[in-house]
CSV table of C-alpha atoms in Angstrom, one decimal:
chain,number,residue,atom,x,y,z
A,1,MET,CA,113.1,140.9,90.5
A,2,THR,CA,112.5,142.5,87.2
A,3,TYR,CA,113.8,140.4,83.9
A,4,ARG,CA,115.2,142.5,81.1
A,5,VAL,CA,114.5,141.2,77.6
A,6,LEU,CA,115.8,142.2,74.2
A,7,LEU,CA,113.5,141.5,71.2
A,8,ALA,CA,114.6,140.1,67.9
A,9,ASP,CA,112.3,139.9,65.1
A,10,ASP,CA,112.3,141.4,61.7
A,11,GLN,CA,108.5,142.2,62.0
A,12,ALA,CA,108.0,145.3,63.9
A,13,LEU,CA,104.4,144.6,64.3
A,14,LEU,CA,105.3,141.0,66.1
A,15,ARG,CA,107.8,142.9,68.4
A,16,GLY,CA,105.2,145.2,69.2
A,17,ALA,CA,102.9,142.5,70.1
A,18,PHE,CA,105.4,140.7,72.2
A,19,ARG,CA,106.4,143.8,74.0
A,20,MET,CA,103.1,144.3,75.1
A,21,LEU,CA,102.4,140.7,76.3
A,22,LEU,CA,105.7,140.5,78.0
A,23,GLU,CA,105.6,144.0,79.9
A,24,SER,CA,102.0,143.2,81.2
A,25,ALA,CA,103.5,140.6,83.3
A,26,GLY,CA,104.7,143.2,85.6
A,27,ASP,CA,108.1,141.7,86.3
A,28,ILE,CA,109.5,141.9,82.7
A,29,THR,CA,110.7,145.0,81.0
A,30,VAL,CA,111.6,145.2,77.1
A,31,ALA,CA,115.1,146.8,77.2
A,32,GLY,CA,115.4,146.9,73.3
A,33,GLU,CA,114.3,145.5,69.9
A,34,ALA,CA,116.4,144.3,67.1
A,35,GLY,CA,115.2,143.7,63.4
A,36,ASP,CA,117.9,141.2,62.3
A,37,GLY,CA,120.4,139.0,63.8
A,38,ARG,CA,123.4,141.3,63.4
A,39,GLU,CA,121.6,144.1,65.6
A,40,ALA,CA,120.5,141.6,68.0
A,41,VAL,CA,124.4,140.6,68.7
A,42,ARG,CA,125.4,144.2,68.7
A,43,LEU,CA,122.4,145.1,71.4
A,44,ALA,CA,123.0,142.1,73.4
A,45,ARG,CA,126.4,143.3,74.0
A,46,GLU,CA,125.2,147.0,74.5
A,47,LEU,CA,122.3,146.3,76.9
A,48,ARG,CA,123.4,142.8,78.5
A,49,PRO,CA,119.9,141.5,78.9
A,50,ASP,CA,118.9,138.5,81.0
A,51,VAL,CA,117.2,137.0,78.0
A,52,VAL,CA,117.2,137.5,74.0
A,53,VAL,CA,113.9,136.2,72.4
A,54,MET,CA,115.0,135.4,69.1
A,55,ASP,CA,113.4,134.6,66.0
A,56,ILE,CA,115.0,132.4,63.3
A,57,ARG,CA,114.5,133.8,60.1
A,58,MET,CA,115.6,137.3,59.7
A,59,PRO,CA,117.9,139.2,57.1
A,60,GLU,CA,121.2,139.8,57.4
A,61,VAL,CA,122.3,137.4,60.1
A,62,ASP,CA,119.7,134.7,61.0
A,63,GLY,CA,118.5,133.8,64.6
A,64,LEU,CA,120.6,130.7,64.7
A,65,ALA,CA,123.7,132.4,63.6
A,66,ALA,CA,123.2,135.4,66.3
A,67,THR,CA,122.4,132.9,68.9
A,68,ALA,CA,125.6,130.9,68.3
A,69,GLU,CA,127.6,134.6,68.3
A,70,ILE,CA,126.0,135.6,71.6
A,71,CYS,CA,126.1,132.2,73.3
A,72,ALA,CA,130.0,132.0,72.2
A,73,ASP,CA,130.7,135.6,73.9
A,74,PRO,CA,132.3,135.2,77.6
A,75,ASP,CA,131.1,138.5,78.3
A,76,LEU,CA,127.4,137.4,77.8
A,77,ARG,CA,127.6,134.4,79.7
A,78,ASP,CA,124.8,135.7,81.9
A,79,THR,CA,122.5,136.1,78.8
A,80,ARG,CA,120.2,133.4,77.9
A,81,VAL,CA,118.6,133.0,74.4
A,82,LEU,CA,114.9,131.9,73.9
A,83,ILE,CA,114.1,130.8,70.3
A,84,LEU,CA,110.5,132.0,69.4
A,85,THR,CA,109.4,130.9,65.9
A,86,THR,CA,106.8,129.8,63.7
A,87,TYR,CA,109.3,127.3,62.2
A,88,GLU,CA,109.1,124.5,64.6
A,89,THR,CA,111.0,121.8,62.8
A,90,ASP,CA,113.2,119.0,64.3
A,91,GLU,CA,116.6,120.6,62.3
A,92,HIS,CA,115.9,124.1,63.9
A,93,VAL,CA,115.3,122.6,67.3
A,94,ALA,CA,118.8,120.8,67.3
A,95,ARG,CA,120.7,123.5,65.6
A,96,ALA,CA,119.3,126.1,68.3
A,97,LEU,CA,120.4,123.7,71.1
A,98,ARG,CA,123.7,123.4,69.6
A,99,ALA,CA,124.1,127.1,69.0
A,100,GLY,CA,123.6,127.5,72.9
A,101,ALA,CA,119.9,128.5,72.9
A,102,GLY,CA,118.2,127.7,76.5
A,103,GLY,CA,114.7,127.1,75.1
A,104,PHE,CA,112.9,126.7,71.9
A,105,ILE,CA,108.9,127.5,71.5
A,106,GLY,CA,106.7,128.4,69.0
A,107,LYS,CA,104.8,131.6,68.2
A,108,GLY,CA,101.4,130.3,69.0
A,109,ILE,CA,102.5,130.6,72.9
A,110,GLY,CA,99.8,132.5,75.1
A,111,ALA,CA,101.1,135.4,77.1
A,112,GLU,CA,101.6,134.0,80.4
A,113,GLU,CA,103.2,130.9,78.7
A,114,LEU,CA,105.6,133.3,77.2
A,115,ALA,CA,106.2,135.1,80.4
A,116,ASP,CA,107.0,131.9,82.3
A,117,ALA,CA,109.3,130.7,79.4
A,118,VAL,CA,111.3,134.0,79.9
A,119,ARG,CA,111.4,133.6,83.8
A,120,THR,CA,112.7,130.0,83.3
A,121,ILE,CA,115.3,131.1,80.6
A,122,ALA,CA,116.6,133.7,82.9
A,123,ALA,CA,116.9,131.3,85.8
A,124,GLY,CA,119.3,129.1,83.7
A,125,ASP,CA,116.8,126.3,83.3
A,126,THR,CA,115.6,125.2,80.3
A,127,LEU,CA,112.6,124.4,78.1
A,128,LEU,CA,113.4,120.6,77.1
A,129,SER,CA,110.8,118.9,79.5
A,130,PRO,CA,107.9,118.1,77.2
A,131,ALA,CA,107.8,114.7,75.8
A,132,ALA,CA,107.7,116.1,72.2
A,133,THR,CA,110.8,118.3,72.7
A,134,ARG,CA,112.7,115.3,74.3
A,135,SER,CA,112.0,113.1,71.2
A,136,LEU,CA,113.6,116.0,69.0
A,137,VAL,CA,116.6,116.3,71.1
A,138,ALA,CA,117.2,112.4,71.1
A,139,ARG,CA,116.7,112.3,67.5
A,140,PHE,CA,119.0,114.8,66.2
A,141,LEU,CA,121.7,115.2,68.9
A,142,ALA,CA,122.6,111.6,69.7
A,143,THR,CA,124.4,110.6,66.7
A,144,PRO,CA,125.5,113.5,64.0
A,145,ASP,CA,128.5,114.7,65.5
A,146,ASP,CA,131.7,113.0,67.2
A,147,PRO,CA,132.1,115.0,70.6
A,148,PRO,CA,135.2,117.3,70.7
A,149,ALA,CA,138.1,115.6,72.6
A,150,ASP,CA,138.0,118.4,75.2
A,151,GLU,CA,134.5,117.6,75.9
A,152,SER,CA,135.3,114.0,76.5
A,153,GLU,CA,137.9,114.7,78.7
A,154,ARG,CA,135.9,116.8,80.9
A,155,LEU,CA,133.2,114.2,80.8
A,156,ALA,CA,135.6,111.8,82.7
A,157,GLN,CA,136.1,114.3,85.5
A,158,LEU,CA,132.4,113.6,86.5
A,159,THR,CA,131.7,111.5,89.6
A,160,PRO,CA,129.3,108.5,89.2
A,161,ARG,CA,126.6,110.3,90.7
A,162,GLU,CA,127.1,113.6,88.6
A,163,ARG,CA,126.9,111.5,85.3
A,164,GLU,CA,123.7,109.9,86.6
A,165,MET,CA,122.3,113.3,87.3
A,166,VAL,CA,123.5,114.6,83.8
A,167,ALA,CA,121.6,111.4,82.1
A,168,LEU,CA,118.6,112.3,84.0
A,169,VAL,CA,118.4,115.8,83.0
A,170,ALA,CA,119.1,114.7,79.3
A,171,THR,CA,115.7,112.9,79.6
A,172,GLY,CA,114.2,116.2,80.2
A,173,LEU,CA,113.4,115.8,84.1
A,174,SER,CA,113.3,118.8,86.3
A,175,ASN,CA,115.3,118.8,89.6
A,176,GLN,CA,112.3,118.2,91.4
A,177,GLU,CA,111.5,115.1,89.3
A,178,ILE,CA,114.9,113.8,89.9
A,179,ALA,CA,114.8,114.4,93.5
A,180,GLU,CA,111.6,112.4,93.7
A,181,ARG,CA,113.1,109.5,91.4
A,182,MET,CA,116.4,109.3,93.3
A,183,PHE,CA,115.1,109.9,96.8
A,184,LEU,CA,117.0,112.9,97.4
A,185,SER,CA,116.1,116.7,98.3
A,186,PRO,CA,116.0,119.2,95.4
A,187,PHE,CA,118.9,121.1,96.8
A,188,THR,CA,121.1,118.1,96.6
A,189,VAL,CA,120.1,117.6,93.1
A,190,ARG,CA,120.5,121.1,92.1
A,191,ALA,CA,124.2,121.0,93.5
A,192,HIS,CA,125.1,117.8,91.7
A,193,VAL,CA,123.8,119.4,88.5
A,194,GLN,CA,125.6,122.9,88.8
A,195,ARG,CA,128.8,121.0,89.6
A,196,ALA,CA,128.5,119.0,86.5
A,197,MET,CA,127.6,122.0,84.5
A,198,THR,CA,130.7,123.8,85.9
A,199,LYS,CA,133.1,120.7,84.8
A,200,LEU,CA,131.6,120.5,81.3
A,201,GLU,CA,131.6,124.0,81.0
A,202,ALA,CA,127.8,124.0,80.1
A,203,ARG,CA,126.2,127.6,80.4
A,204,ASP,CA,123.0,126.4,81.0
A,205,ARG,CA,120.8,122.8,81.2
A,206,ALA,CA,120.2,122.8,77.4
A,207,GLN,CA,123.9,122.8,76.7
A,208,LEU,CA,124.2,120.0,79.4
A,209,VAL,CA,121.7,118.0,77.3
A,210,VAL,CA,123.6,118.6,74.2
A,211,VAL,CA,127.0,117.3,75.9
A,212,ALA,CA,125.0,114.3,77.2
A,213,TYR,CA,124.0,113.2,73.8
A,214,ARG,CA,127.1,114.1,72.1
A,215,THR,CA,129.3,112.1,74.5
A,216,GLY,CA,127.0,109.0,74.6
A,217,LEU,CA,126.0,109.7,78.2
A,218,ALA,CA,122.4,109.9,77.2
A,219,ARG,CA,121.1,107.8,74.3
A,220,VAL,CA,118.0,107.5,72.2
A,221,THR,CA,115.2,105.2,73.6
A,222,PRO,CA,113.4,103.3,71.0
C-alpha cells in the first residue's frame, strides 16, 4: 500500500528535503505541504492524509495547536500526526501527546527511520517504546491533571485483563513484547488492546498511554 503524507513546516527547504527522503521509500507519497499550522489543518481536512508530519514552531498557529485541532476532528479520525521537530523537550513531548499526536521524533532522524516512523504511525501504533521517551511520558503525564470524569467512568468499563494490557502498553511495550511476557499470542494481545482503545475512546496507542497515566492505571516507577 501507499501511505499519503502531509508535510507541515515553515521552512520550504526542509519540506523539500523531507519530501525527497519520504518519497524515496517507494511506498510513501507526499500529498501536500503546509507552511503553518492553520494551513496544515485546512489541508488535512481537504486531503485526508494518512499521516501529518508536523513541526512545532510555525507562524500563525503552531504545530501543537494544529495537532489538537486535527485530532479533535471526528472527520479526521483516520489521520495520524507525527511531530518532527528540533525542540525535543520534555514539555513539548507531553503537550504533543496530550494534543493527540501519535509520535514525537527529532529532525536528526535518518531517511529510513523517518519512513518507518510514518508507517508505524499510519498503522495506529506509536513511537513511545524507547526508554527515554517512556521516562518523559511518565514524568509529565502521571500527575499534572485530574482525569475528566467521563474518562474515569470509561476506565471502569475495562475488564481486569484489559486494564492489565493498558498498563503494559503505557510502559512502552509492543504487542509482541506483551505477548511474550504474558504467554499469549500477539493476536490475543492486539484484540484486548483494541477493545480497551474502543472503550476509552482512544484514537491510537499514544492516547491510550495518556489515559493510563492520567487515570492512575500506570504510574511513575522511581
